[in-house]
Amino acid sequence: MSGGVHDGQLVWSVETSCGGCGAQAVACGWGEVPGDVRAAMIAQYGTARLRLDPAVARPLRVRLLAALRRSGGGSLAEVAGLFERLTGDGVTGTEAEMRLLANRLAAEGARVDLQPPPRAG
């Protein structure tokens, strides 16, 4: 199972095999990760956290809200709440989701802090 960012889009893949017959299957895609695949990625790898430097982000608020809306962030009220979380404790998601959002917000001038999931040791 893997996820990443390619050409400004999420990419994901999952390989499975049947314990009984040994048959193998591969599923992959671009864009939004299916809920069950996303949940399995988080269970296996943990979550990354993205924060924005509030001192840099606040003067860019309108540009960043527009970028969040273009990224599928929802209504204006929803993206305003997301902006507040990003400039506060941050938001979490798969590493690829947070990397994609960090790239988009950095392109608008935000200073991003992306903390990858803790690595199992």
PDB file of C-alpha atoms in Angstrom:
ATOM      1  CA  MET A   1       0.000   0.000   0.000  1.00  0.00           C
ATOM      2  CA  SER A   2       1.356   3.386  -0.914  1.00  0.00           C
ATOM      3  CA  GLY A   3       0.354   6.959  -1.530  1.00  0.00           C
ATOM      4  CA  GLY A   4       2.108   9.962  -2.936  1.00  0.00           C
ATOM      5  CA  VAL A   5       1.875  13.169  -4.915  1.00  0.00           C
ATOM      6  CA  HIS A   6       2.570  13.320  -8.652  1.00  0.00           C
ATOM      7  CA  ASP A   7       1.979  16.319 -10.919  1.00  0.00           C
ATOM      8  CA  GLY A   8      -0.102  18.050  -8.248  1.00  0.00           C
ATOM      9  CA  GLN A   9      -2.426  15.103  -7.631  1.00  0.00           C
ATOM     10  CA  LEU A  10      -2.721  12.331  -5.081  1.00  0.00           C
ATOM     11  CA  VAL A  11      -1.775   8.876  -6.333  1.00  0.00           C
ATOM     12  CA  TRP A  12      -2.344   5.624  -4.453  1.00  0.00           C
ATOM     13  CA  SER A  13      -1.974   1.888  -4.874  1.00  0.00           C
ATOM     14  CA  VAL A  14      -2.860  -1.249  -2.944  1.00  0.00           C
ATOM     15  CA  GLU A  15      -1.673  -4.804  -3.530  1.00  0.00           C
ATOM     16  CA  THR A  16      -3.525  -7.695  -1.928  1.00  0.00           C
ATOM     17  CA  SER A  17      -3.279 -11.445  -2.046  1.00  0.00           C
ATOM     18  CA  CYS A  18      -5.657 -14.196  -1.037  1.00  0.00           C
ATOM     19  CA  GLY A  19      -4.313 -16.363   1.777  1.00  0.00           C
ATOM     20  CA  GLY A  20      -6.333 -19.291   0.484  1.00  0.00           C
ATOM     21  CA  CYS A  21      -5.566 -19.459  -3.225  1.00  0.00           C
ATOM     22  CA  GLY A  22      -2.684 -17.008  -3.560  1.00  0.00           C
ATOM     23  CA  ALA A  23      -4.444 -14.864  -6.152  1.00  0.00           C
ATOM     24  CA  GLN A  24      -3.122 -11.324  -6.230  1.00  0.00           C
ATOM     25  CA  ALA A  25      -4.852  -8.054  -7.072  1.00  0.00           C
ATOM     26  CA  VAL A  26      -3.669  -4.497  -7.518  1.00  0.00           C
ATOM     27  CA  ALA A  27      -5.826  -1.394  -7.247  1.00  0.00           C
ATOM     28  CA  CYS A  28      -4.551   2.106  -7.933  1.00  0.00           C
ATOM     29  CA  GLY A  29      -5.823   5.527  -8.757  1.00  0.00           C
ATOM     30  CA  TRP A  30      -5.431   9.282  -8.942  1.00  0.00           C
ATOM     31  CA  GLY A  31      -7.229  11.879  -6.859  1.00  0.00           C
ATOM     32  CA  GLU A  32      -9.207  11.253  -3.726  1.00  0.00           C
ATOM     33  CA  VAL A  33      -8.212   8.044  -1.967  1.00  0.00           C
ATOM     34  CA  PRO A  34     -11.138   5.681  -1.250  1.00  0.00           C
ATOM     35  CA  GLY A  35     -12.153   5.773   2.416  1.00  0.00           C
ATOM     36  CA  ASP A  36     -11.205   2.174   3.180  1.00  0.00           C
ATOM     37  CA  VAL A  37      -7.772   2.584   1.559  1.00  0.00           C
ATOM     38  CA  ARG A  38      -7.198   5.877   3.394  1.00  0.00           C
ATOM     39  CA  ALA A  39      -8.161   4.283   6.722  1.00  0.00           C
ATOM     40  CA  ALA A  40      -5.785   1.368   6.080  1.00  0.00           C
ATOM     41  CA  MET A  41      -2.943   3.784   5.204  1.00  0.00           C
ATOM     42  CA  ILE A  42      -3.483   5.730   8.412  1.00  0.00           C
ATOM     43  CA  ALA A  43      -3.660   2.511  10.432  1.00  0.00           C
ATOM     44  CA  GLN A  44      -0.409   1.264   8.887  1.00  0.00           C
ATOM     45  CA  TYR A  45       1.623   4.477   8.621  1.00  0.00           C
ATOM     46  CA  GLY A  46       0.022   6.981  11.010  1.00  0.00           C
ATOM     47  CA  THR A  47      -0.857  10.587  10.263  1.00  0.00           C
ATOM     48  CA  ALA A  48       1.186  13.568   9.189  1.00  0.00           C
ATOM     49  CA  ARG A  49       0.457  17.016  10.623  1.00  0.00           C
ATOM     50  CA  LEU A  50       0.439  20.269   8.651  1.00  0.00           C
ATOM     51  CA  ARG A  51       0.631  23.699  10.240  1.00  0.00           C
ATOM     52  CA  LEU A  52       0.981  27.179   8.796  1.00  0.00           C
ATOM     53  CA  ASP A  53       3.036  29.970  10.352  1.00  0.00           C
ATOM     54  CA  PRO A  54       0.248  32.313  11.481  1.00  0.00           C
ATOM     55  CA  ALA A  55       2.396  35.452  11.148  1.00  0.00           C
ATOM     56  CA  VAL A  56       2.925  34.708   7.447  1.00  0.00           C
ATOM     57  CA  ALA A  57      -0.496  33.148   6.765  1.00  0.00           C
ATOM     58  CA  ARG A  58      -2.775  35.830   8.218  1.00  0.00           C
ATOM     59  CA  PRO A  59      -1.826  38.547   5.686  1.00  0.00           C
ATOM     60  CA  LEU A  60      -2.338  35.942   2.927  1.00  0.00           C
ATOM     61  CA  ARG A  61      -5.688  34.778   4.309  1.00  0.00           C
ATOM     62  CA  VAL A  62      -7.793  35.566   1.203  1.00  0.00           C
ATOM     63  CA  ARG A  63      -5.303  33.870  -1.161  1.00  0.00           C
ATOM     64  CA  LEU A  64      -5.000  30.852   1.118  1.00  0.00           C
ATOM     65  CA  LEU A  65      -8.783  30.537   1.539  1.00  0.00           C
ATOM     66  CA  ALA A  66      -9.101  30.532  -2.260  1.00  0.00           C
ATOM     67  CA  ALA A  67      -6.416  27.846  -2.521  1.00  0.00           C
ATOM     68  CA  LEU A  68      -8.210  25.753   0.107  1.00  0.00           C
ATOM     69  CA  ARG A  69     -11.489  26.071  -1.807  1.00  0.00           C
ATOM     70  CA  ARG A  70      -9.771  24.991  -5.046  1.00  0.00           C
ATOM     71  CA  SER A  71      -8.363  22.012  -3.137  1.00  0.00           C
ATOM     72  CA  GLY A  72     -11.864  20.768  -2.356  1.00  0.00           C
ATOM     73  CA  GLY A  73     -12.076  22.352   1.070  1.00  0.00           C
ATOM     74  CA  GLY A  74     -15.838  22.922   0.949  1.00  0.00           C
ATOM     75  CA  SER A  75     -17.873  26.019   1.730  1.00  0.00           C
ATOM     76  CA  LEU A  76     -16.366  29.351   2.701  1.00  0.00           C
ATOM     77  CA  ALA A  77     -17.251  28.663   6.345  1.00  0.00           C
ATOM     78  CA  GLU A  78     -15.592  25.232   6.150  1.00  0.00           C
ATOM     79  CA  VAL A  79     -12.377  26.567   4.618  1.00  0.00           C
ATOM     80  CA  ALA A  80     -12.298  29.413   7.152  1.00  0.00           C
ATOM     81  CA  GLY A  81     -12.438  26.787   9.913  1.00  0.00           C
ATOM     82  CA  LEU A  82      -9.728  24.781   8.161  1.00  0.00           C
ATOM     83  CA  PHE A  83      -7.563  27.917   7.927  1.00  0.00           C
ATOM     84  CA  GLU A  84      -7.982  28.500  11.671  1.00  0.00           C
ATOM     85  CA  ARG A  85      -6.968  24.904  12.425  1.00  0.00           C
ATOM     86  CA  LEU A  86      -3.981  25.165  10.062  1.00  0.00           C
ATOM     87  CA  THR A  87      -2.753  28.295  11.851  1.00  0.00           C
ATOM     88  CA  GLY A  88      -3.418  26.710  15.241  1.00  0.00           C
ATOM     89  CA  ASP A  89      -2.712  23.098  16.182  1.00  0.00           C
ATOM     90  CA  GLY A  90      -2.655  22.044  12.525  1.00  0.00           C
ATOM     91  CA  VAL A  91      -4.537  19.389  10.597  1.00  0.00           C
ATOM     92  CA  THR A  92      -3.741  15.726  10.111  1.00  0.00           C
ATOM     93  CA  GLY A  93      -4.129  13.240   7.296  1.00  0.00           C
ATOM     94  CA  THR A  94      -2.111  10.829   5.251  1.00  0.00           C
ATOM     95  CA  GLU A  95       1.399  12.011   4.487  1.00  0.00           C
ATOM     96  CA  ALA A  96       0.514  12.380   0.794  1.00  0.00           C
ATOM     97  CA  GLU A  97      -2.631  14.429   1.562  1.00  0.00           C
ATOM     98  CA  MET A  98      -0.691  16.772   3.819  1.00  0.00           C
ATOM     99  CA  ARG A  99       2.212  17.051   1.346  1.00  0.00           C
ATOM    100  CA  LEU A 100      -0.180  17.975  -1.481  1.00  0.00           C
ATOM    101  CA  LEU A 101      -1.910  20.609   0.645  1.00  0.00           C
ATOM    102  CA  ALA A 102       1.453  21.942   1.882  1.00  0.00           C
ATOM    103  CA  ASN A 103       2.665  22.291  -1.724  1.00  0.00           C
ATOM    104  CA  ARG A 104      -0.473  24.161  -2.756  1.00  0.00           C
ATOM    105  CA  LEU A 105      -0.355  26.539   0.204  1.00  0.00           C
ATOM    106  CA  ALA A 106       3.396  27.139  -0.109  1.00  0.00           C
ATOM    107  CA  ALA A 107       2.811  28.081  -3.762  1.00  0.00           C
ATOM    108  CA  GLU A 108       0.568  30.878  -2.447  1.00  0.00           C
ATOM    109  CA  GLY A 109       3.311  32.164  -0.134  1.00  0.00           C
ATOM    110  CA  ALA A 110       2.504  30.339   3.112  1.00  0.00           C
ATOM    111  CA  ARG A 111       5.287  29.061   5.339  1.00  0.00           C
ATOM    112  CA  VAL A 112       4.375  25.430   6.001  1.00  0.00           C
ATOM    113  CA  ASP A 113       5.478  23.006   8.704  1.00  0.00           C
ATOM    114  CA  LEU A 114       4.855  19.425   7.615  1.00  0.00           C
ATOM    115  CA  GLN A 115       5.544  16.817  10.277  1.00  0.00           C
ATOM    116  CA  PRO A 116       5.618  13.301   8.822  1.00  0.00           C
ATOM    117  CA  PRO A 117       4.083  10.381  10.681  1.00  0.00           C
ATOM    118  CA  PRO A 118       6.263   8.955  13.429  1.00  0.00           C
ATOM    119  CA  ARG A 119       8.360   6.100  12.057  1.00  0.00           C
ATOM    120  CA  ALA A 120       8.000   2.733  13.737  1.00  0.00           C
ATOM    121  CA  GLY A 121      11.295   1.655  15.129  1.00  0.00           C
TER     122      GLY A 121
END
